[in-house]
Amino acid sequence: MSFEIQGQLAALLADYLTARQSAPFPGDFRQRFDKLEQAFSQLPALQSRPTLLVRAGFGVGRWAKVPWLVILDPRETTTPQQGVAVALNFRQDMAGITLSLNQGTARDLAEKGRKEARAAWRSRANHARTLIGDLASVGFRLDGDISLGQDDGHTAGDLAARTIAWAAFPVDALPDDTTLNRLLDALLVGYERWVADQNKGHPGPAFETGALQEMRQRFLSHMTGFLTFTDSSGTYRQQERDYKTQLAAIFQTELLPLLTAPAEDATQAEATIQALHHLLTRRKVGNPPAIQNLLSWRATEHLGRLRGAEALEAAHLFRDLLSGTGDTPTRVERFNAGYVAILARHMPSGTQGVSRSLPTLLLMLADPAHEIFVRTTLFNDVARQLGCPRPLSDEHLNAGDYQACLRLASGIRTCLEEWGWQPEDMIDVQSFLWVAASGAYTEAPLDAFDDATDPQSERRIFKIAPGEQARFWPECRKEGMICIGWDKVGDLRDYPADGLEELKQVLRAAYPEDYTGSGARRATGTRKAKEIWHFRNLQPGDIVLATRGASEILAMGEVVEPGYSFDPSRTEYQHTVAVRWNDKYRRDLTDRLPPGVRATWMNCALSPVDRVLYAAILGERPIPDSIVLPSDIDDEDTQVPDNFYIEPTFTDTVAAIAAKKLKLPERLLRRYHVALKTRGFVILAGVSGTGKTWLAEAYAQAVAAEYLVVPVAPNWTSREDLLGYVSPTSGEYQHTAFSRFLIRAAKAHEQAADKTSIRPFHVILDEMNLARAEHYFADFLSVLEQRNRDGKATLSLGDSQVSLFGNLVFIGTVNMDETTHGFAHKVYDRAQLIEVTLDRDMLAAHVAEQEYADTLLSLWDALGPVAPFALRTADDIAAYVRRATALGATWQEAFDEAVLQKLLPRIRGFDPALAALLQTLATLTQHDFPLSHAKIEQMRKGLRDGVVSFF
């Protein structure tokens, strides 16, 4: 037996470390790891188990420290990120390999945190070892005392907790292919026992019986007269099957030969891609013709723009997808590995959905007996309804995801056969799912709208009026769509992706009386063009609020395939978007919207909706007055005065701050909240960068306060620097932004109809102690005391006075370091002082999503006693790494540069602790961060001369 695996492993061990340290990613390692994957798949231990998946990897976009190969049982997992799998891992130092039965980490860490995840891994490992005790007799150890030479303590600890059984092989004693097959076969027998134990009574997908029966009844209610999939009477074949059969026949006879033939040059590739584009955008197929809506036009639009080398690259990828080596899940992953880059050049968003739908539709059309079409969100919707694990991850479609979808579809097919419905192929399975579970025929579930409240969600939210006073609403609700007018501009799919300016010109030419002439008319035309353009670009998953004026939400809906269409058969309002509605979210908004938003909704057919506003509407909570109007829809004539204010609850305030990703303890927020209510003057103190100003601004926004940030200058010596002065030449008072803000706060109080609910005004004196507060803030120290006693105080501004009421509060942020001044006792007497500190857990939560999180925390631990840094520095590093990697740098290179530029200059002086600090930093940076390491060694030489300096 010879598959040359031993030689491949030896060569990879010899070459990988040098490549990772000095070569651009990925070099030739993609082909080498693909070859290793294929060789493993040919081993008898794998050939006798054809359902197992073999996956090898060495990083995504950057070198992994520990390359790997995993063997997955789809009944257990389709991704190495979760569940139990057989794993071959290379040591980080490339001194050998390990073969193990192991557990994935990412999902558990995300859901449980490291402490609970490790406990869960140990528990599962102990249980698994009771099933595989005989592995010890063939050379495997049944413990967690495993090492891959990792330099990251957290990762090494995770490995020990999640390992079930393992064997290690140094580079000079790698197993030959026969030995490797024998060991692998024994390990796979143990793996099979584990999977069988976990799937007792569930040989296939376990569906909730009641939910499956609901889907069956839903299908029958829509497909009148249905008996079986092969029966030609009834509505099923006419509405769902016949045009798909015809589309598959056209694809197999006309397109498949072109797509699977080698493209000789770019011209031939362009012709092939354009033929595919033409077929997929053919509006009607079959005899009699039926509307073909399998793919959203947004999923195929890019095909019409592929030219030259890009078209040739795409043609090669389509050929490999449809006729390449390996099983279809493997080919799907290989296709997306190359094609997503093409999509990204033509689509600002939505590439994840296209990575699912486009390749799988082509596979189903080519081989409907075995392959399934994966619509954007349908399979996760089905799994949720049936109580199954969701098959699709949050990534672009990969082999594991597609394998899971095939397994789910096969389970559904079995059910259909048991019902006697005689499904012919996967087209019938896909049609059943589409009718029984998708938005084309069903109501949007209540939980379909919740995740759009997340500030990080990519789902967009729009309010759309279905005609004046919602006159088209009954039709929209019945037909599962939303519609708008401006029919004269024609089919919006005919405009190029960057065609907004072209649309503006067409709109003005089509409606000259409305949108040409005066500046106001032209501005309105621009706004309307943007509304229409937003409508064109709605995509599956976006949220639509159907509105009547600004007083009522008629229903909430989720955009579904095919998204936008133009229907010239309609007499008016011919632009439509497919939507599944749920009118359980009907809302009365009478007198609830802030005036600015209300005016926009009254004047716009379509308007983006702020997530805070959406969350308040969804949860039926008070709507903050601080909602910001979308800048690309709003214009000046929609602005109206606003003096109506409802203070949010403290719970809502905390939630709004958390939504800004400012991770602060709730107790600190409560202290700040109460301190403002108690004194109206709060000092936030702490080292630079801990988030003091951020907190003050985020709180002001959360409570819908107007606020002004006033940067204090070191040369301020009197009240004129803050409040302004009387000009000695003109005699007029020279106001500052601060003094004008005081006047606005007073007017808001005086004009408020309800004195118990007045909009707050927050003055934030940033770095308040750069100058002596007793000099420039002396007047306020006196009047604040008077206001606390009498509820009101006055302050002179030249010949006039301004009143200070309780709706005006002052916040000072102060850095306590050698560059600032201390405060006199009378300042502390009149203020509430809150120290804002940063502990390790807060920083860890703040940077948790960064690849370098563990390294940054180690640097924080080292620098803390001598040269501490905080959130601002962490954010600066994150921004730098993000921009540098966008230009092609690895994250290690970018992080190295950021450490050199942001952290090391902080180290200076004569502190005896600096020697130990520099030694620690040298150790932390010696392998992956050469620039920083070199500078640290230079600084250590300076230390021997008695002083540490960056320069």
PDB file of N, CA and C in Angstrom, residues 336-420:
ATOM      1  N   ASN A 336     -16.557  28.226  -4.490  1.00  0.00           N
ATOM      2  CA  ASN A 336     -16.723  29.483  -3.746  1.00  0.00           C
ATOM      3  C   ASN A 336     -15.404  30.070  -3.287  1.00  0.00           C
ATOM      4  N   ALA A 337     -14.405  29.226  -3.074  1.00  0.00           N
ATOM      5  CA  ALA A 337     -13.093  29.743  -2.691  1.00  0.00           C
ATOM      6  C   ALA A 337     -12.547  30.699  -3.741  1.00  0.00           C
ATOM      7  N   GLY A 338     -12.902  30.452  -5.016  1.00  0.00           N
ATOM      8  CA  GLY A 338     -12.455  31.349  -6.078  1.00  0.00           C
ATOM      9  C   GLY A 338     -13.497  32.360  -6.497  1.00  0.00           C
ATOM     10  N   TYR A 339     -14.779  31.950  -6.465  1.00  0.00           N
ATOM     11  CA  TYR A 339     -15.814  32.792  -7.062  1.00  0.00           C
ATOM     12  C   TYR A 339     -16.237  33.949  -6.163  1.00  0.00           C
ATOM     13  N   VAL A 340     -16.109  33.783  -4.863  1.00  0.00           N
ATOM     14  CA  VAL A 340     -16.510  34.874  -3.952  1.00  0.00           C
ATOM     15  C   VAL A 340     -15.694  36.135  -4.230  1.00  0.00           C
ATOM     16  N   ALA A 341     -14.434  35.967  -4.614  1.00  0.00           N
ATOM     17  CA  ALA A 341     -13.605  37.135  -4.945  1.00  0.00           C
ATOM     18  C   ALA A 341     -14.157  37.865  -6.166  1.00  0.00           C
ATOM     19  N   ILE A 342     -14.665  37.111  -7.143  1.00  0.00           N
ATOM     20  CA  ILE A 342     -15.290  37.741  -8.317  1.00  0.00           C
ATOM     21  C   ILE A 342     -16.555  38.480  -7.894  1.00  0.00           C
ATOM     22  N   LEU A 343     -17.381  37.827  -7.073  1.00  0.00           N
ATOM     23  CA  LEU A 343     -18.614  38.466  -6.607  1.00  0.00           C
ATOM     24  C   LEU A 343     -18.314  39.764  -5.880  1.00  0.00           C
ATOM     25  N   ALA A 344     -17.285  39.754  -5.037  1.00  0.00           N
ATOM     26  CA  ALA A 344     -16.973  40.935  -4.219  1.00  0.00           C
ATOM     27  C   ALA A 344     -16.616  42.140  -5.067  1.00  0.00           C
ATOM     28  N   ARG A 345     -16.115  41.903  -6.260  1.00  0.00           N
ATOM     29  CA  ARG A 345     -15.765  43.017  -7.142  1.00  0.00           C
ATOM     30  C   ARG A 345     -16.994  43.642  -7.789  1.00  0.00           C
ATOM     31  N   HIS A 346     -18.116  42.958  -7.749  1.00  0.00           N
ATOM     32  CA  HIS A 346     -19.322  43.449  -8.425  1.00  0.00           C
ATOM     33  C   HIS A 346     -20.498  43.671  -7.486  1.00  0.00           C
ATOM     34  N   MET A 347     -20.411  43.176  -6.250  1.00  0.00           N
ATOM     35  CA  MET A 347     -21.532  43.290  -5.318  1.00  0.00           C
ATOM     36  C   MET A 347     -21.042  43.869  -4.007  1.00  0.00           C
ATOM     37  N   PRO A 348     -21.575  45.006  -3.566  1.00  0.00           N
ATOM     38  CA  PRO A 348     -21.163  45.561  -2.280  1.00  0.00           C
ATOM     39  C   PRO A 348     -21.641  44.730  -1.100  1.00  0.00           C
ATOM     40  N   SER A 349     -22.689  43.934  -1.290  1.00  0.00           N
ATOM     41  CA  SER A 349     -23.215  43.076  -0.229  1.00  0.00           C
ATOM     42  C   SER A 349     -23.963  41.929  -0.888  1.00  0.00           C
ATOM     43  N   GLY A 350     -24.335  40.930  -0.088  1.00  0.00           N
ATOM     44  CA  GLY A 350     -25.138  39.830  -0.600  1.00  0.00           C
ATOM     45  C   GLY A 350     -24.360  38.679  -1.194  1.00  0.00           C
ATOM     46  N   THR A 351     -23.025  38.682  -1.089  1.00  0.00           N
ATOM     47  CA  THR A 351     -22.253  37.601  -1.703  1.00  0.00           C
ATOM     48  C   THR A 351     -22.499  36.261  -1.017  1.00  0.00           C
ATOM     49  N   GLN A 352     -22.813  36.293   0.272  1.00  0.00           N
ATOM     50  CA  GLN A 352     -23.060  35.032   0.979  1.00  0.00           C
ATOM     51  C   GLN A 352     -24.251  34.292   0.378  1.00  0.00           C
ATOM     52  N   GLY A 353     -25.337  35.025   0.097  1.00  0.00           N
ATOM     53  CA  GLY A 353     -26.506  34.397  -0.485  1.00  0.00           C
ATOM     54  C   GLY A 353     -26.238  33.837  -1.865  1.00  0.00           C
ATOM     55  N   VAL A 354     -25.484  34.574  -2.685  1.00  0.00           N
ATOM     56  CA  VAL A 354     -25.173  34.093  -4.034  1.00  0.00           C
ATOM     57  C   VAL A 354     -24.275  32.869  -3.969  1.00  0.00           C
ATOM     58  N   SER A 355     -23.387  32.808  -2.981  1.00  0.00           N
ATOM     59  CA  SER A 355     -22.516  31.635  -2.844  1.00  0.00           C
ATOM     60  C   SER A 355     -23.322  30.378  -2.539  1.00  0.00           C
ATOM     61  N   ARG A 356     -24.529  30.548  -2.017  1.00  0.00           N
ATOM     62  CA  ARG A 356     -25.397  29.396  -1.764  1.00  0.00           C
ATOM     63  C   ARG A 356     -26.237  29.052  -2.990  1.00  0.00           C
ATOM     64  N   SER A 357     -26.892  30.066  -3.544  1.00  0.00           N
ATOM     65  CA  SER A 357     -27.916  29.792  -4.546  1.00  0.00           C
ATOM     66  C   SER A 357     -27.356  29.494  -5.934  1.00  0.00           C
ATOM     67  N   LEU A 358     -26.379  30.262  -6.405  1.00  0.00           N
ATOM     68  CA  LEU A 358     -25.931  30.110  -7.792  1.00  0.00           C
ATOM     69  C   LEU A 358     -25.296  28.744  -8.058  1.00  0.00           C
ATOM     70  N   PRO A 359     -24.283  28.307  -7.316  1.00  0.00           N
ATOM     71  CA  PRO A 359     -23.677  27.009  -7.653  1.00  0.00           C
ATOM     72  C   PRO A 359     -24.626  25.841  -7.445  1.00  0.00           C
ATOM     73  N   THR A 360     -25.465  25.883  -6.419  1.00  0.00           N
ATOM     74  CA  THR A 360     -26.340  24.741  -6.158  1.00  0.00           C
ATOM     75  C   THR A 360     -27.486  24.667  -7.155  1.00  0.00           C
ATOM     76  N   LEU A 361     -27.954  25.806  -7.679  1.00  0.00           N
ATOM     77  CA  LEU A 361     -28.974  25.748  -8.729  1.00  0.00           C
ATOM     78  C   LEU A 361     -28.401  25.065  -9.966  1.00  0.00           C
ATOM     79  N   LEU A 362     -27.185  25.430 -10.339  1.00  0.00           N
ATOM     80  CA  LEU A 362     -26.580  24.802 -11.509  1.00  0.00           C
ATOM     81  C   LEU A 362     -26.384  23.305 -11.290  1.00  0.00           C
ATOM     82  N   LEU A 363     -26.004  22.915 -10.080  1.00  0.00           N
ATOM     83  CA  LEU A 363     -25.839  21.483  -9.800  1.00  0.00           C
ATOM     84  C   LEU A 363     -27.167  20.752  -9.899  1.00  0.00           C
ATOM     85  N   MET A 364     -28.248  21.346  -9.368  1.00  0.00           N
ATOM     86  CA  MET A 364     -29.549  20.682  -9.435  1.00  0.00           C
ATOM     87  C   MET A 364     -30.059  20.600 -10.868  1.00  0.00           C
ATOM     88  N   LEU A 365     -29.866  21.652 -11.646  1.00  0.00           N
ATOM     89  CA  LEU A 365     -30.300  21.601 -13.040  1.00  0.00           C
ATOM     90  C   LEU A 365     -29.516  20.553 -13.820  1.00  0.00           C
ATOM     91  N   ALA A 366     -28.244  20.377 -13.473  1.00  0.00           N
ATOM     92  CA  ALA A 366     -27.415  19.387 -14.162  1.00  0.00           C
ATOM     93  C   ALA A 366     -27.720  17.963 -13.709  1.00  0.00           C
ATOM     94  N   ASP A 367     -28.024  17.781 -12.418  1.00  0.00           N
ATOM     95  CA  ASP A 367     -28.256  16.433 -11.864  1.00  0.00           C
ATOM     96  C   ASP A 367     -29.383  16.492 -10.842  1.00  0.00           C
ATOM     97  N   PRO A 368     -30.627  16.649 -11.311  1.00  0.00           N
ATOM     98  CA  PRO A 368     -31.740  16.817 -10.365  1.00  0.00           C
ATOM     99  C   PRO A 368     -32.004  15.582  -9.518  1.00  0.00           C
ATOM    100  N   ALA A 369     -31.492  14.425  -9.897  1.00  0.00           N
ATOM    101  CA  ALA A 369     -31.726  13.222  -9.105  1.00  0.00           C
ATOM    102  C   ALA A 369     -30.991  13.265  -7.769  1.00  0.00           C
ATOM    103  N   HIS A 370     -29.871  13.987  -7.718  1.00  0.00           N
ATOM    104  CA  HIS A 370     -29.029  13.909  -6.524  1.00  0.00           C
ATOM    105  C   HIS A 370     -28.731  15.251  -5.857  1.00  0.00           C
ATOM    106  N   GLU A 371     -28.781  16.349  -6.594  1.00  0.00           N
ATOM    107  CA  GLU A 371     -28.354  17.633  -6.041  1.00  0.00           C
ATOM    108  C   GLU A 371     -29.549  18.507  -5.678  1.00  0.00           C
ATOM    109  N   ILE A 372     -29.364  19.368  -4.681  1.00  0.00           N
ATOM    110  CA  ILE A 372     -30.447  20.219  -4.193  1.00  0.00           C
ATOM    111  C   ILE A 372     -30.065  21.685  -4.334  1.00  0.00           C
ATOM    112  N   PHE A 373     -31.052  22.479  -4.700  1.00  0.00           N
ATOM    113  CA  PHE A 373     -30.879  23.929  -4.829  1.00  0.00           C
ATOM    114  C   PHE A 373     -31.038  24.562  -3.457  1.00  0.00           C
ATOM    115  N   VAL A 374     -30.015  25.291  -2.999  1.00  0.00           N
ATOM    116  CA  VAL A 374     -30.022  25.898  -1.661  1.00  0.00           C
ATOM    117  C   VAL A 374     -30.367  27.377  -1.802  1.00  0.00           C
ATOM    118  N   ARG A 375     -31.623  27.711  -1.595  1.00  0.00           N
ATOM    119  CA  ARG A 375     -32.010  29.114  -1.616  1.00  0.00           C
ATOM    120  C   ARG A 375     -31.394  29.828  -0.422  1.00  0.00           C
ATOM    121  N   THR A 376     -31.374  31.133  -0.490  1.00  0.00           N
ATOM    122  CA  THR A 376     -30.593  31.946   0.442  1.00  0.00           C
ATOM    123  C   THR A 376     -30.810  31.570   1.897  1.00  0.00           C
ATOM    124  N   THR A 377     -32.065  31.556   2.356  1.00  0.00           N
ATOM    125  CA  THR A 377     -32.322  31.290   3.780  1.00  0.00           C
ATOM    126  C   THR A 377     -33.271  30.124   3.995  1.00  0.00           C
ATOM    127  N   LEU A 378     -33.738  29.476   2.918  1.00  0.00           N
ATOM    128  CA  LEU A 378     -34.807  28.498   3.035  1.00  0.00           C
ATOM    129  C   LEU A 378     -34.444  27.338   3.949  1.00  0.00           C
ATOM    130  N   PHE A 379     -33.233  26.794   3.818  1.00  0.00           N
ATOM    131  CA  PHE A 379     -32.911  25.596   4.585  1.00  0.00           C
ATOM    132  C   PHE A 379     -32.825  25.875   6.086  1.00  0.00           C
ATOM    133  N   ASN A 380     -32.324  27.027   6.459  1.00  0.00           N
ATOM    134  CA  ASN A 380     -32.333  27.366   7.884  1.00  0.00           C
ATOM    135  C   ASN A 380     -33.758  27.562   8.384  1.00  0.00           C
ATOM    136  N   ASP A 381     -34.635  28.151   7.556  1.00  0.00           N
ATOM    137  CA  ASP A 381     -36.041  28.301   7.935  1.00  0.00           C
ATOM    138  C   ASP A 381     -36.685  26.931   8.142  1.00  0.00           C
ATOM    139  N   VAL A 382     -36.427  25.988   7.218  1.00  0.00           N
ATOM    140  CA  VAL A 382     -36.987  24.640   7.328  1.00  0.00           C
ATOM    141  C   VAL A 382     -36.487  23.963   8.597  1.00  0.00           C
ATOM    142  N   ALA A 383     -35.169  24.040   8.825  1.00  0.00           N
ATOM    143  CA  ALA A 383     -34.602  23.396  10.007  1.00  0.00           C
ATOM    144  C   ALA A 383     -35.200  23.969  11.287  1.00  0.00           C
ATOM    145  N   ARG A 384     -35.375  25.287  11.306  1.00  0.00           N
ATOM    146  CA  ARG A 384     -35.973  25.914  12.501  1.00  0.00           C
ATOM    147  C   ARG A 384     -37.388  25.408  12.717  1.00  0.00           C
ATOM    148  N   GLN A 385     -38.170  25.315  11.650  1.00  0.00           N
ATOM    149  CA  GLN A 385     -39.547  24.849  11.785  1.00  0.00           C
ATOM    150  C   GLN A 385     -39.623  23.392  12.225  1.00  0.00           C
ATOM    151  N   LEU A 386     -38.668  22.584  11.781  1.00  0.00           N
ATOM    152  CA  LEU A 386     -38.700  21.152  12.082  1.00  0.00           C
ATOM    153  C   LEU A 386     -37.906  20.782  13.328  1.00  0.00           C
ATOM    154  N   GLY A 387     -37.320  21.778  14.006  1.00  0.00           N
ATOM    155  CA  GLY A 387     -36.586  21.498  15.236  1.00  0.00           C
ATOM    156  C   GLY A 387     -35.255  20.829  15.021  1.00  0.00           C
ATOM    157  N   CYS A 388     -34.625  21.062  13.857  1.00  0.00           N
ATOM    158  CA  CYS A 388     -33.318  20.468  13.548  1.00  0.00           C
ATOM    159  C   CYS A 388     -32.220  21.518  13.720  1.00  0.00           C
ATOM    160  N   PRO A 389     -30.969  21.077  13.892  1.00  0.00           N
ATOM    161  CA  PRO A 389     -29.854  22.034  13.856  1.00  0.00           C
ATOM    162  C   PRO A 389     -29.817  22.734  12.509  1.00  0.00           C
ATOM    163  N   ARG A 390     -29.512  24.017  12.507  1.00  0.00           N
ATOM    164  CA  ARG A 390     -29.498  24.730  11.239  1.00  0.00           C
ATOM    165  C   ARG A 390     -28.315  24.274  10.394  1.00  0.00           C
ATOM    166  N   PRO A 391     -28.563  23.964   9.131  1.00  0.00           N
ATOM    167  CA  PRO A 391     -27.478  23.402   8.299  1.00  0.00           C
ATOM    168  C   PRO A 391     -26.498  24.445   7.775  1.00  0.00           C
ATOM    169  N   LEU A 392     -26.929  25.706   7.658  1.00  0.00           N
ATOM    170  CA  LEU A 392     -26.082  26.719   7.045  1.00  0.00           C
ATOM    171  C   LEU A 392     -25.414  27.572   8.110  1.00  0.00           C
ATOM    172  N   SER A 393     -24.112  27.678   8.025  1.00  0.00           N
ATOM    173  CA  SER A 393     -23.358  28.543   8.927  1.00  0.00           C
ATOM    174  C   SER A 393     -23.484  29.983   8.446  1.00  0.00           C
ATOM    175  N   ASP A 394     -22.790  30.889   9.132  1.00  0.00           N
ATOM    176  CA  ASP A 394     -22.816  32.297   8.745  1.00  0.00           C
ATOM    177  C   ASP A 394     -21.747  32.621   7.703  1.00  0.00           C
ATOM    178  N   GLU A 395     -21.124  31.605   7.141  1.00  0.00           N
ATOM    179  CA  GLU A 395     -20.064  31.810   6.163  1.00  0.00           C
ATOM    180  C   GLU A 395     -20.613  31.603   4.751  1.00  0.00           C
ATOM    181  N   HIS A 396     -19.796  31.863   3.757  1.00  0.00           N
ATOM    182  CA  HIS A 396     -20.155  31.479   2.398  1.00  0.00           C
ATOM    183  C   HIS A 396     -20.283  29.959   2.353  1.00  0.00           C
ATOM    184  N   LEU A 397     -21.127  29.469   1.453  1.00  0.00           N
ATOM    185  CA  LEU A 397     -21.440  28.039   1.421  1.00  0.00           C
ATOM    186  C   LEU A 397     -20.162  27.218   1.289  1.00  0.00           C
ATOM    187  N   ASN A 398     -19.985  26.275   2.213  1.00  0.00           N
ATOM    188  CA  ASN A 398     -18.826  25.392   2.168  1.00  0.00           C
ATOM    189  C   ASN A 398     -19.293  23.947   2.048  1.00  0.00           C
ATOM    190  N   ALA A 399     -18.349  23.035   2.010  1.00  0.00           N
ATOM    191  CA  ALA A 399     -18.684  21.635   1.795  1.00  0.00           C
ATOM    192  C   ALA A 399     -19.557  21.088   2.917  1.00  0.00           C
ATOM    193  N   GLY A 400     -19.210  21.425   4.143  1.00  0.00           N
ATOM    194  CA  GLY A 400     -19.994  20.925   5.267  1.00  0.00           C
ATOM    195  C   GLY A 400     -21.426  21.416   5.243  1.00  0.00           C
ATOM    196  N   ASP A 401     -21.612  22.697   4.928  1.00  0.00           N
ATOM    197  CA  ASP A 401     -22.964  23.255   4.858  1.00  0.00           C
ATOM    198  C   ASP A 401     -23.781  22.563   3.767  1.00  0.00           C
ATOM    199  N   TYR A 402     -23.174  22.379   2.597  1.00  0.00           N
ATOM    200  CA  TYR A 402     -23.929  21.753   1.506  1.00  0.00           C
ATOM    201  C   TYR A 402     -24.239  20.296   1.826  1.00  0.00           C
ATOM    202  N   GLN A 403     -23.299  19.603   2.456  1.00  0.00           N
ATOM    203  CA  GLN A 403     -23.545  18.224   2.859  1.00  0.00           C
ATOM    204  C   GLN A 403     -24.724  18.168   3.827  1.00  0.00           C
ATOM    205  N   ALA A 404     -24.787  19.116   4.758  1.00  0.00           N
ATOM    206  CA  ALA A 404     -25.896  19.146   5.715  1.00  0.00           C
ATOM    207  C   ALA A 404     -27.222  19.415   5.018  1.00  0.00           C
ATOM    208  N   CYS A 405     -27.218  20.283   4.004  1.00  0.00           N
ATOM    209  CA  CYS A 405     -28.447  20.559   3.246  1.00  0.00           C
ATOM    210  C   CYS A 405     -28.886  19.325   2.462  1.00  0.00           C
ATOM    211  N   LEU A 406     -27.922  18.609   1.873  1.00  0.00           N
ATOM    212  CA  LEU A 406     -28.263  17.377   1.165  1.00  0.00           C
ATOM    213  C   LEU A 406     -28.875  16.358   2.117  1.00  0.00           C
ATOM    214  N   ARG A 407     -28.325  16.266   3.304  1.00  0.00           N
ATOM    215  CA  ARG A 407     -28.850  15.306   4.276  1.00  0.00           C
ATOM    216  C   ARG A 407     -30.267  15.682   4.697  1.00  0.00           C
ATOM    217  N   LEU A 408     -30.493  16.986   4.923  1.00  0.00           N
ATOM    218  CA  LEU A 408     -31.832  17.440   5.287  1.00  0.00           C
ATOM    219  C   LEU A 408     -32.811  17.172   4.146  1.00  0.00           C
ATOM    220  N   ALA A 409     -32.397  17.475   2.903  1.00  0.00           N
ATOM    221  CA  ALA A 409     -33.271  17.243   1.755  1.00  0.00           C
ATOM    222  C   ALA A 409     -33.567  15.754   1.578  1.00  0.00           C
ATOM    223  N   SER A 410     -32.575  14.907   1.821  1.00  0.00           N
ATOM    224  CA  SER A 410     -32.798  13.465   1.709  1.00  0.00           C
ATOM    225  C   SER A 410     -33.790  12.983   2.753  1.00  0.00           C
ATOM    226  N   GLY A 411     -33.701  13.547   3.966  1.00  0.00           N
ATOM    227  CA  GLY A 411     -34.672  13.190   4.991  1.00  0.00           C
ATOM    228  C   GLY A 411     -36.084  13.591   4.609  1.00  0.00           C
ATOM    229  N   ILE A 412     -36.230  14.785   4.025  1.00  0.00           N
ATOM    230  CA  ILE A 412     -37.544  15.233   3.554  1.00  0.00           C
ATOM    231  C   ILE A 412     -38.035  14.331   2.430  1.00  0.00           C
ATOM    232  N   ARG A 413     -37.128  13.959   1.529  1.00  0.00           N
ATOM    233  CA  ARG A 413     -37.514  13.089   0.407  1.00  0.00           C
ATOM    234  C   ARG A 413     -38.043  11.756   0.922  1.00  0.00           C
ATOM    235  N   THR A 414     -37.404  11.211   1.952  1.00  0.00           N
ATOM    236  CA  THR A 414     -37.880   9.959   2.550  1.00  0.00           C
ATOM    237  C   THR A 414     -39.294  10.115   3.093  1.00  0.00           C
ATOM    238  N   CYS A 415     -39.555  11.244   3.743  1.00  0.00           N
ATOM    239  CA  CYS A 415     -40.898  11.493   4.270  1.00  0.00           C
ATOM    240  C   CYS A 415     -41.923  11.576   3.135  1.00  0.00           C
ATOM    241  N   LEU A 416     -41.565  12.257   2.069  1.00  0.00           N
ATOM    242  CA  LEU A 416     -42.479  12.381   0.936  1.00  0.00           C
ATOM    243  C   LEU A 416     -42.781  11.012   0.332  1.00  0.00           C
ATOM    244  N   GLU A 417     -41.772  10.151   0.258  1.00  0.00           N
ATOM    245  CA  GLU A 417     -41.987   8.801  -0.257  1.00  0.00           C
ATOM    246  C   GLU A 417     -42.877   7.995   0.672  1.00  0.00           C
ATOM    247  N   GLU A 418     -42.681   8.157   1.988  1.00  0.00           N
ATOM    248  CA  GLU A 418     -43.512   7.434   2.955  1.00  0.00           C
ATOM    249  C   GLU A 418     -44.966   7.878   2.882  1.00  0.00           C
ATOM    250  N   TRP A 419     -45.198   9.123   2.475  1.00  0.00           N
ATOM    251  CA  TRP A 419     -46.577   9.605   2.316  1.00  0.00           C
ATOM    252  C   TRP A 419     -47.211   9.120   1.021  1.00  0.00           C
ATOM    253  N   GLY A 420     -46.436   8.475   0.173  1.00  0.00           N
ATOM    254  CA  GLY A 420     -46.949   8.012  -1.110  1.00  0.00           C
ATOM    255  C   GLY A 420     -47.032   9.098  -2.161  1.00  0.00           C
TER     256      GLY A 420
END
